[in-house]
Coordinates of C-alpha atoms in Angstrom, one line a residue:
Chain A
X28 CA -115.7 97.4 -56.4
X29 CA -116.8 99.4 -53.5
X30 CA -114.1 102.0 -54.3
X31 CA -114.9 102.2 -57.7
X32 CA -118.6 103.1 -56.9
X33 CA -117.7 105.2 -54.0
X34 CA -114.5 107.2 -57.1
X35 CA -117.8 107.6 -59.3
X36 CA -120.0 108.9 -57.2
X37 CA -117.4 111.3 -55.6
X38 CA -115.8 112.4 -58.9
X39 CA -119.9 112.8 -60.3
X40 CA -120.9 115.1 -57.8
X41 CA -118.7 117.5 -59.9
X42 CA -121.0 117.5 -62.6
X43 CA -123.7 119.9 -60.7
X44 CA -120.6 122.8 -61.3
X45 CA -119.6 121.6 -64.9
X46 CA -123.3 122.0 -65.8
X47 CA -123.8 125.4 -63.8
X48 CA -120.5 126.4 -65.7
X49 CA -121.5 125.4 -69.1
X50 CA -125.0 126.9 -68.2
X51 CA -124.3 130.6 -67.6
X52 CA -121.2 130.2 -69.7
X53 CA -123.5 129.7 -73.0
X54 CA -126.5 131.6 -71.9
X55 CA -124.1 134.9 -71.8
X56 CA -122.3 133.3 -74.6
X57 CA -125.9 133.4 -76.6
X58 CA -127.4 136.9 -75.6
X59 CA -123.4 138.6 -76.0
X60 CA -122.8 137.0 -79.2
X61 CA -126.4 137.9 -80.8
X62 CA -126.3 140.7 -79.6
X63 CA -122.4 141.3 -81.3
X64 CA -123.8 139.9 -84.2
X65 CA -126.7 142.1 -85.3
X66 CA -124.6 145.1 -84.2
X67 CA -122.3 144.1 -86.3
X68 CA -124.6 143.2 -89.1
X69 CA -126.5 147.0 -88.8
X70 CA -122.7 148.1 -89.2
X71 CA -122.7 149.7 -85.6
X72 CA -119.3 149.6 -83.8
X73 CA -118.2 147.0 -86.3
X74 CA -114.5 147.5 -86.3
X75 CA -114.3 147.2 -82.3
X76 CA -116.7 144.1 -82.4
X77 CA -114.1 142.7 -85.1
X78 CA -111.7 143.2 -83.2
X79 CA -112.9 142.0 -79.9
X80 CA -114.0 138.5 -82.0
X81 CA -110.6 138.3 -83.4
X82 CA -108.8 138.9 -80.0
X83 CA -110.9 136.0 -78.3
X84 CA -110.3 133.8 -80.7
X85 CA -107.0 134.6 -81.3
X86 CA -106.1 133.7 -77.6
X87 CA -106.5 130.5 -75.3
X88 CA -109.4 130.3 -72.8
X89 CA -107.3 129.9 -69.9
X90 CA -105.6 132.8 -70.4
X91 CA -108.3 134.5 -70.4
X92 CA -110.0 132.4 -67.5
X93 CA -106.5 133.7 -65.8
X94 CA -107.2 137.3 -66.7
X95 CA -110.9 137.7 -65.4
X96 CA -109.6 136.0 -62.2
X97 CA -106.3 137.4 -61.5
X98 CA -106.2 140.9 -63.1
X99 CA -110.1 141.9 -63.3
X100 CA -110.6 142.2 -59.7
X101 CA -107.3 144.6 -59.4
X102 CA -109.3 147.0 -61.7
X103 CA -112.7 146.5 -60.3
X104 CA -112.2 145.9 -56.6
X105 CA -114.1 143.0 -55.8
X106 CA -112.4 139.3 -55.9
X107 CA -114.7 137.3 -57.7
X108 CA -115.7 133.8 -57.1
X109 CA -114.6 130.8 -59.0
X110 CA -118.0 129.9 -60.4
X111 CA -118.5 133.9 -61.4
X112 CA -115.1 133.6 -62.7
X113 CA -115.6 130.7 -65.1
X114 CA -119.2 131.7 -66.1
X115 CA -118.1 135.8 -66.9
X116 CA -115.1 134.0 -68.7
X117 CA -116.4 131.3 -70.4
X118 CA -119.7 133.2 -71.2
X119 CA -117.3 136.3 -73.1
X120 CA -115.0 133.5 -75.1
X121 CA -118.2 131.6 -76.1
X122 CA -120.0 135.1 -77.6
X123 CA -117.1 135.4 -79.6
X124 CA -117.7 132.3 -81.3
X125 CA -121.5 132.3 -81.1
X126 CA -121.1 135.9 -83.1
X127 CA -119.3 134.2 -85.7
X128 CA -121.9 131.5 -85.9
X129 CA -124.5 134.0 -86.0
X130 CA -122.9 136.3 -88.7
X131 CA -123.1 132.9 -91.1
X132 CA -126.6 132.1 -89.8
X133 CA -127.6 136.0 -90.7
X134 CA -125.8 136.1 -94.1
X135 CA -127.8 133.0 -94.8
X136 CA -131.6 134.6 -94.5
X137 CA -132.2 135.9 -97.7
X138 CA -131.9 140.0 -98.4
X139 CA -135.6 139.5 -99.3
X140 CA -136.9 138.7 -96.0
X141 CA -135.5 142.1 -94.8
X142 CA -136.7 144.3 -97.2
X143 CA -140.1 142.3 -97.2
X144 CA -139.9 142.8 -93.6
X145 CA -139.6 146.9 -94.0
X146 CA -141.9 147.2 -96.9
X147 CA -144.9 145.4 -94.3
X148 CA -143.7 148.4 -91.8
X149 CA -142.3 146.1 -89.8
X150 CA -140.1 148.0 -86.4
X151 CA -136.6 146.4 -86.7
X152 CA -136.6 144.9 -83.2
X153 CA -139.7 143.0 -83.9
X154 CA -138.5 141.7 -86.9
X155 CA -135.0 140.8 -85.6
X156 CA -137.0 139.0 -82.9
X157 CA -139.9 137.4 -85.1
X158 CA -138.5 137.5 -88.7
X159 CA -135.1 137.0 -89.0
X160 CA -133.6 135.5 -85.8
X161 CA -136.2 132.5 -85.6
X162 CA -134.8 132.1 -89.2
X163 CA -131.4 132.4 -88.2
X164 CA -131.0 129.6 -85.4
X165 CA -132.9 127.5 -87.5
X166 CA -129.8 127.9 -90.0
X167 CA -127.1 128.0 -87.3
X168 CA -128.6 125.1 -84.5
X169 CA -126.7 122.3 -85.1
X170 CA -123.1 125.2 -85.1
X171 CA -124.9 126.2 -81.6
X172 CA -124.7 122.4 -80.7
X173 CA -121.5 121.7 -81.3
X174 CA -120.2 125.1 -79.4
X175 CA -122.1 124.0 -76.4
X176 CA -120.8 120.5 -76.3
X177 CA -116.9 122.3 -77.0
X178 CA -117.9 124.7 -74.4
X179 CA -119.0 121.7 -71.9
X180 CA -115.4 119.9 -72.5
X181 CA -113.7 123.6 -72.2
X182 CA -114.9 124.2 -68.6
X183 CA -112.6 121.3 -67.2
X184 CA -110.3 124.6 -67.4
X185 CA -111.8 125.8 -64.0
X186 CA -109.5 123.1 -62.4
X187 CA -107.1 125.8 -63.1
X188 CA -108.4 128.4 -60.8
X189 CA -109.6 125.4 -58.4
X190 CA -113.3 124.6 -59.1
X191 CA -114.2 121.4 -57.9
X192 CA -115.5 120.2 -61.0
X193 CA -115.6 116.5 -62.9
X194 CA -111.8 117.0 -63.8
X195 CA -110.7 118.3 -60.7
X196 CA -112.3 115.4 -58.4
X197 CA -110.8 113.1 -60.9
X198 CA -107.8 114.8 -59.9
X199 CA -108.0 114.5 -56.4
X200 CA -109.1 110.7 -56.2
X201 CA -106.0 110.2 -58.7
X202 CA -103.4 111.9 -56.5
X203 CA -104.9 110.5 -53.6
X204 CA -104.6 106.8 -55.1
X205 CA -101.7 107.0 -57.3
X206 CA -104.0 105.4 -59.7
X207 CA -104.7 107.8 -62.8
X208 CA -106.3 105.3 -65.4
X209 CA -109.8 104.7 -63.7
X210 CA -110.4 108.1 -62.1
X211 CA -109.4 109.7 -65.1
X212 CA -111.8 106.9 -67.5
X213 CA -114.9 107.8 -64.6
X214 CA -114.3 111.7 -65.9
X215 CA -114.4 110.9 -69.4
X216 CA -117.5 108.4 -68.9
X217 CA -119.1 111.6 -67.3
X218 CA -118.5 114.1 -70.3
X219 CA -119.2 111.7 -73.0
X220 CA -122.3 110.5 -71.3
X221 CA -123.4 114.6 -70.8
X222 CA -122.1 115.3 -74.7
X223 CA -124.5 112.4 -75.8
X224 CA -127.4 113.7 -73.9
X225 CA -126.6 117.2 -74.8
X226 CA -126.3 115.7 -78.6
X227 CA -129.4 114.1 -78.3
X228 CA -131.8 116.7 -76.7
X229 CA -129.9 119.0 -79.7
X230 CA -131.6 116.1 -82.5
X231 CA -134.8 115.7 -80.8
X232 CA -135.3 119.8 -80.8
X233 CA -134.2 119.6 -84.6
X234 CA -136.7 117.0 -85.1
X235 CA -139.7 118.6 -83.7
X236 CA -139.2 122.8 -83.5
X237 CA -136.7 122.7 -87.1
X238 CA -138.7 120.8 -89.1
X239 CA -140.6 123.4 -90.7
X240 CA -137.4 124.5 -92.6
X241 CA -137.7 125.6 -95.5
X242 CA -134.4 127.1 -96.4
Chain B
X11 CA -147.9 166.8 -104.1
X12 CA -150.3 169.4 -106.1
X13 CA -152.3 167.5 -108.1
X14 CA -155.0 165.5 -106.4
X15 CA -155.2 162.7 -109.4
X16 CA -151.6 161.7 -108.4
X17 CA -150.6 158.5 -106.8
X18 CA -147.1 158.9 -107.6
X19 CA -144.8 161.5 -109.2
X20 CA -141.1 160.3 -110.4
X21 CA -138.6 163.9 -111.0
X22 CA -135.6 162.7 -112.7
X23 CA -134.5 160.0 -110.9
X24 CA -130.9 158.2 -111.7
X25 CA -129.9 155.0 -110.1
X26 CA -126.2 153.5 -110.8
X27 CA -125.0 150.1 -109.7
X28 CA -121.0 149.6 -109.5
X29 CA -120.8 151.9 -112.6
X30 CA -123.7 151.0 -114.4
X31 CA -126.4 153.1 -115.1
X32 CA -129.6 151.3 -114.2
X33 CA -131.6 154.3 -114.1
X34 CA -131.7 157.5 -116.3
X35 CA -133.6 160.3 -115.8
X36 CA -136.8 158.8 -115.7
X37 CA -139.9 161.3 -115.0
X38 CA -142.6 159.2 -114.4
X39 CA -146.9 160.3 -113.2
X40 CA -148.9 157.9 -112.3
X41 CA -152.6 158.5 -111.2
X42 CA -154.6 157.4 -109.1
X43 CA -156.5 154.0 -109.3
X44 CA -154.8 153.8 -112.6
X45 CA -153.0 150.3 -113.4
X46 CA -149.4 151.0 -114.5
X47 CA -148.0 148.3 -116.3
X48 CA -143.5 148.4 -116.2
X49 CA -142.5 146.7 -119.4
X50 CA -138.9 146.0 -120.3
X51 CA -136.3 143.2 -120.8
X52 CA -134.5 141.7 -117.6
X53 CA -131.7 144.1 -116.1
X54 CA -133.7 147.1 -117.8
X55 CA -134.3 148.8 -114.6
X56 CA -138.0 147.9 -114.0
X57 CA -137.6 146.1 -110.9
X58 CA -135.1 149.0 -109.3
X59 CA -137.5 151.5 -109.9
X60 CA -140.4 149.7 -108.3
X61 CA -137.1 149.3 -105.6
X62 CA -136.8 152.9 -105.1
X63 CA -140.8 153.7 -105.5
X64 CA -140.9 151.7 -102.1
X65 CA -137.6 153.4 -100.6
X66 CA -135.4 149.9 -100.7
X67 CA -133.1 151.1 -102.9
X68 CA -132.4 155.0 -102.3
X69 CA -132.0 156.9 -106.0
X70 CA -128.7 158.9 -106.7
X71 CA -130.2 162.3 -107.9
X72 CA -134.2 163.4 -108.5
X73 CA -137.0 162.6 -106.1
X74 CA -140.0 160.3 -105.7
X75 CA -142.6 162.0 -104.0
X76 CA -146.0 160.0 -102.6
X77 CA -148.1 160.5 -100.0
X78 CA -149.7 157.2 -100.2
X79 CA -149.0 154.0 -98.5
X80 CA -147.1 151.7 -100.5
X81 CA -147.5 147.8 -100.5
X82 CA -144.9 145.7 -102.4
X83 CA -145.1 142.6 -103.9
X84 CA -141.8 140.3 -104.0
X85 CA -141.0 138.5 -107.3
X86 CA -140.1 135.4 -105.5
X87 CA -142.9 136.3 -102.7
X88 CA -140.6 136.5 -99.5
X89 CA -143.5 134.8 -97.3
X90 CA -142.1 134.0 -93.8
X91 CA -140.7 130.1 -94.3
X92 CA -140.9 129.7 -90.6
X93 CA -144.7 131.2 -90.1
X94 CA -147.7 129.3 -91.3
X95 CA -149.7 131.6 -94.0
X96 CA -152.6 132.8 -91.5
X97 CA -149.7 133.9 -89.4
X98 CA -147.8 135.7 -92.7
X99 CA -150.8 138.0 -92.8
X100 CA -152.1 138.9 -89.7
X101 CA -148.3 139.7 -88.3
X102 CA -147.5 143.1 -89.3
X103 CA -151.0 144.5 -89.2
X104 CA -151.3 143.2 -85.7
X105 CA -148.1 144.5 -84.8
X106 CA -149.4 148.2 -84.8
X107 CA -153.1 147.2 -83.2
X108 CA -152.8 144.3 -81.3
X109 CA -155.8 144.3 -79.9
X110 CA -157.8 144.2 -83.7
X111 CA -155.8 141.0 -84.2
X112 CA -159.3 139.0 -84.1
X113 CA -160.3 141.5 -86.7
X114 CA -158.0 140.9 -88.7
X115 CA -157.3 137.1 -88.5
X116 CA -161.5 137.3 -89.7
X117 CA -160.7 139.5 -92.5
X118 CA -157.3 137.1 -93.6
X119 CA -159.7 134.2 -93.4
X120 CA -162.0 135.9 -95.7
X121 CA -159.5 136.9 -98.5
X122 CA -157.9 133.3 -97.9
X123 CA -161.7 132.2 -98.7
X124 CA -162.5 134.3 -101.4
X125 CA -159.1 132.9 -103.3
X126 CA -160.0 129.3 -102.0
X127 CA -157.4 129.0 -100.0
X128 CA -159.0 128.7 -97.0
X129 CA -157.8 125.7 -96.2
X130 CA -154.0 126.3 -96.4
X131 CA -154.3 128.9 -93.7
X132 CA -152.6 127.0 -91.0
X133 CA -149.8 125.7 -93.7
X134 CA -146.3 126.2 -94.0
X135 CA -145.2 128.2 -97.0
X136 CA -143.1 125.6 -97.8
X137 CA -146.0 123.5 -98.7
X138 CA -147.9 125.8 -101.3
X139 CA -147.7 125.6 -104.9
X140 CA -146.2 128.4 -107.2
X141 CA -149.8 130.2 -107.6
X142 CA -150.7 129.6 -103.9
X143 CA -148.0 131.6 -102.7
X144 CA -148.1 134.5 -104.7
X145 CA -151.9 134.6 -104.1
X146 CA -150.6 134.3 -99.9
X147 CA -147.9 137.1 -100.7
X148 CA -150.9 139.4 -102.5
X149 CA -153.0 139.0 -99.5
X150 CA -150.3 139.6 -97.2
X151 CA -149.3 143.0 -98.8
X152 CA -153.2 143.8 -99.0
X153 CA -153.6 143.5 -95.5
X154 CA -151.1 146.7 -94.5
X155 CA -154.1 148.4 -96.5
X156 CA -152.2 150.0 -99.1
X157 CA -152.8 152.7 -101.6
X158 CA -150.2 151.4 -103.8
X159 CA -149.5 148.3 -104.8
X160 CA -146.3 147.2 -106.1
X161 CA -146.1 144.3 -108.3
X162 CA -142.4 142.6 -109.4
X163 CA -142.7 140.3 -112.0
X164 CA -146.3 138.6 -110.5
X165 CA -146.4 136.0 -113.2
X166 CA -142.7 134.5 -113.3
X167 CA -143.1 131.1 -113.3
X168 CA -146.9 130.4 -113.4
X169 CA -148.8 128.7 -115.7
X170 CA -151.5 130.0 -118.2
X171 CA -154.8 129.3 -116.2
X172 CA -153.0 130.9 -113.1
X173 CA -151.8 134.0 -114.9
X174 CA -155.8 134.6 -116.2
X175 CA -156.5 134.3 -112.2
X176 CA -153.8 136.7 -111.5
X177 CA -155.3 139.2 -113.8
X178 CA -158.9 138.6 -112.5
X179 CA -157.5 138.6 -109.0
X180 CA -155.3 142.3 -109.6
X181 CA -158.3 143.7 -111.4
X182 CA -160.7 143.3 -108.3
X183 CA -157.8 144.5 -106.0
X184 CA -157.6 147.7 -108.6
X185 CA -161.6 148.2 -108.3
X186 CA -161.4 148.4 -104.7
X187 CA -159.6 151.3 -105.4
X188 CA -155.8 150.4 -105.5
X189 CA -153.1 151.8 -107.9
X190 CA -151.7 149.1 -109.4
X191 CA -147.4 149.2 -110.9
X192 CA -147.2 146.1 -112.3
X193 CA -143.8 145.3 -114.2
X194 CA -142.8 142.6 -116.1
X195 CA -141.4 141.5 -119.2
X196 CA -144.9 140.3 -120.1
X197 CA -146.4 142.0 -122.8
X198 CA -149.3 139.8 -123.6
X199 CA -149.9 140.2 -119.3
X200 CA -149.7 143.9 -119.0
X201 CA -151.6 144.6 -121.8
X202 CA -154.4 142.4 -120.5
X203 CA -154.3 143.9 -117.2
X204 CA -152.8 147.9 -117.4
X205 CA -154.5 150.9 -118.9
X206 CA -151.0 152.4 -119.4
X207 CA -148.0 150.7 -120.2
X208 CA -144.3 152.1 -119.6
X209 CA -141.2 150.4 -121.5
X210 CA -138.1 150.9 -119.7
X211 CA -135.4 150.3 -121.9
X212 CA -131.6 150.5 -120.5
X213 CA -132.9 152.4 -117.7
X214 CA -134.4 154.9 -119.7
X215 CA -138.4 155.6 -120.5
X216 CA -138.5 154.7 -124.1
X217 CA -142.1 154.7 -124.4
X218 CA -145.4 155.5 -122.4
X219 CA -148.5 154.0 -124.1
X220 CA -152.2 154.5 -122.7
X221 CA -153.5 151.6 -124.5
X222 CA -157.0 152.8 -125.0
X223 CA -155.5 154.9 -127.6
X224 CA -154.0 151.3 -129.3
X225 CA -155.5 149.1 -131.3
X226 CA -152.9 146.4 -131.1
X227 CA -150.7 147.5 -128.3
X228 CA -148.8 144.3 -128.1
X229 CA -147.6 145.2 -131.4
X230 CA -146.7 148.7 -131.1
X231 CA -144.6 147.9 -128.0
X232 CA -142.7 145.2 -129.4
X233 CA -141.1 147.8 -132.0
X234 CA -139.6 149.4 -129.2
X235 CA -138.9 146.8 -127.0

């Protein structure tokens, strides 16, 4: 019993870097893939923005958790850490995906609140920022939900470069045992139980900020 | 422009769509303080010229020249869903003198008042009736202080008594010293309200009517319409 406790405690203190990972992985993931989004909406470097969705999509995270690790440095100079590493990687694959979710949410605000937006004289940032964008995640939440909780699950991938995450200390604790099932169940407790919290803050913000839609 | 009178002047302005021809040489004056009723059919061009009179929709040939400020007033109102009504009006205004925004929260409030409507103020769009929200949308487009006001279609969808408010209600806006383009397919409506009626017909100006000169406009439209 003791060693069970002792497994779950060890194997949980990997959550503080699965929750720093999912953290700055979706907040770049959120700014990079708005930002794709309306640029690629106003028709500005659409083609390359296309393109760069496509190629992220098109290819798996770890190889391109493998790239930012391995080859980036070679160009840039500087090794970068593992945490870095997985936020910088999973931050770029998530924009891809957020900019996808954003171009629905956009297409989904009515032409009309544009043009009412420039016939009232209103600058375009401020009525990306106040008109349309409040509109837009009010559309696209429950999509920006559901790519942080596949984002949460997709940063047991660091194991791969070595962070000492929920996975990996399951890992450990397995290979030190030779006993796979309960280490393994103790990580799986872990993301479920952050997925349902994650799940359920996403409902009660639904609730109480979303339910003035009017869509 | 060189004539003082003018609120507006339209030079041969054409407007195609995939092929079709919404627009065809129209020439179009309108004066100042003058309330311009756009009659026409649906998909006669009305609505795209009031389009291009406020620059959303850019003409293929001709010019629009006005030096006024132009307000516009959506067909199906475009209020902010996710802004309460007090905050529909007071945004833009505020957004070029923020520190007037007390001023002109008071002078939303007293609009809002005057329309009895006071007490939606702090309401979701969502929650207004058909009338309410065009009389929000009115208010907001009044609040940018225009000289100009552009009207699409104001009465789609209301009922009787709140069309005879929306005349009473454009009428006052017009003494204040407003030019008023209404269009709509309303006859009846724009010859209530308008003390010059245009009928576009297949994007073309098929007849321009000052109806002080008409003893039963309704009538003499209809023949062209």
């Amino acid at each position: 019993m003791n060693n069970i406790i002792s497994n779950f405690l060890y194997i949980g203190s990997g959550i503080a870097i699965s929750l720093e990972l999912l953290l700055g992985g979706i907040i770049i993931g959120a700014v990079l893939g708005t930002l794709l989004s309306i640029l690629r909406y106003k028709g500005i470097c659409r083609s390359a923005i296309n393109g760069f969705v496509s190629f992220i999509r098109g290819t798996p995270l770890i190889l391109q958790l493998s790239v930012v690790y391995f080859v980036v440095p070679s160009f840039i100079g500087v090794k970068l850490g593992i945490i870095s590493t997985g936020v910088i990687a999973f931050g770029i694959n998530s924009s891809a995906y957020v900019a996808e979710i954003f171009r629905g949410g956009i297409n989904s605000v009515p032409k009309g609140q544009f043009e009412a937006a420039r016939s009232l004289e209103i600058p375009s940032y401020y009525m990306w920022k106040d008109i349309i964008l409040p509109q837009v995640f009010i559309n696209i939440f429950p999509a920006f939900v559901n790519e942080i909780v596949a984002l949460l699950k997709e940063t047991s991938l660091i194991v791969t470069i070595g962070g000492m995450d929920i996975m990996r200390k399951s890992q450990i604790i397995a290979a030190e045992q030779y006993e796979y099932f309960i280490p393994l169940c103790i990580a799986g407790i872990y993301y479920y139980c952050l997925v349902l919290l994650i799940e359920f803050i996403g409902r009660k913000i639904e609730q109480r900020k979303l339910s003035i839609k009017n869509l | 422009m060189n004539n003082e009178n003018l609120a507006l002047k339209i030079c041969n302005i054409d407007k195609t769509f995939n092929d079709a021809r919404v627009l065809e040489n129209i020439n179009l004056e309108v004066r100042k303080s003058e309330i311009l009723g756009l009659a026409g059919s649906s998909g006669s061009g009305k609505s795209t010229l009031l389009r291009c009179i406020q620059k959303l929709d850019v003409p293929d040939s001709g010019e629009i020249k006005c030096d006024c400020k132009v307000g516009f007033m959506f067909q199906d109102f475009q209020l902010f869903p996710h802004m309460t009504v007090l905050q529909n009006l007071v945004y833009a205004p505020s957004l070029k003198r923020k520190k007037d925004k007390e001023q002109f929260v008071d002078q939303a409030m007293d609009m809002l008042k005057s329309l009895g409507m006071e007490s939606k103020a702090s309401e979701y769009p969502k929650t207004l009736s058909g009338g309410q929200k065009q009389r929000a949308a009115l208010v907001r487009s009044l609040m940018t202080k225009p000289d100009i006001l552009l009207c699409d279609e104001p009465t789609s969808g209301l009922d009787v008594a709140t069309i005879i408010d929306v005349v009473s209600l454009l009428k006052s806006i017009n003494e204040l010293g407003v030019t008023l383009i209404i269009a709509s397919h309303d006859l009846d409506f724009l010859t209530k309200i308008a003390n010059r009626v245009v009928l576009i017909k297949k994007g073309k100006i098929a007849v321009d009517v000052e109806l002080s000169k008409q003893t039963d406009p309704v009538s003499y439209l209809r023949e062209y319409y």
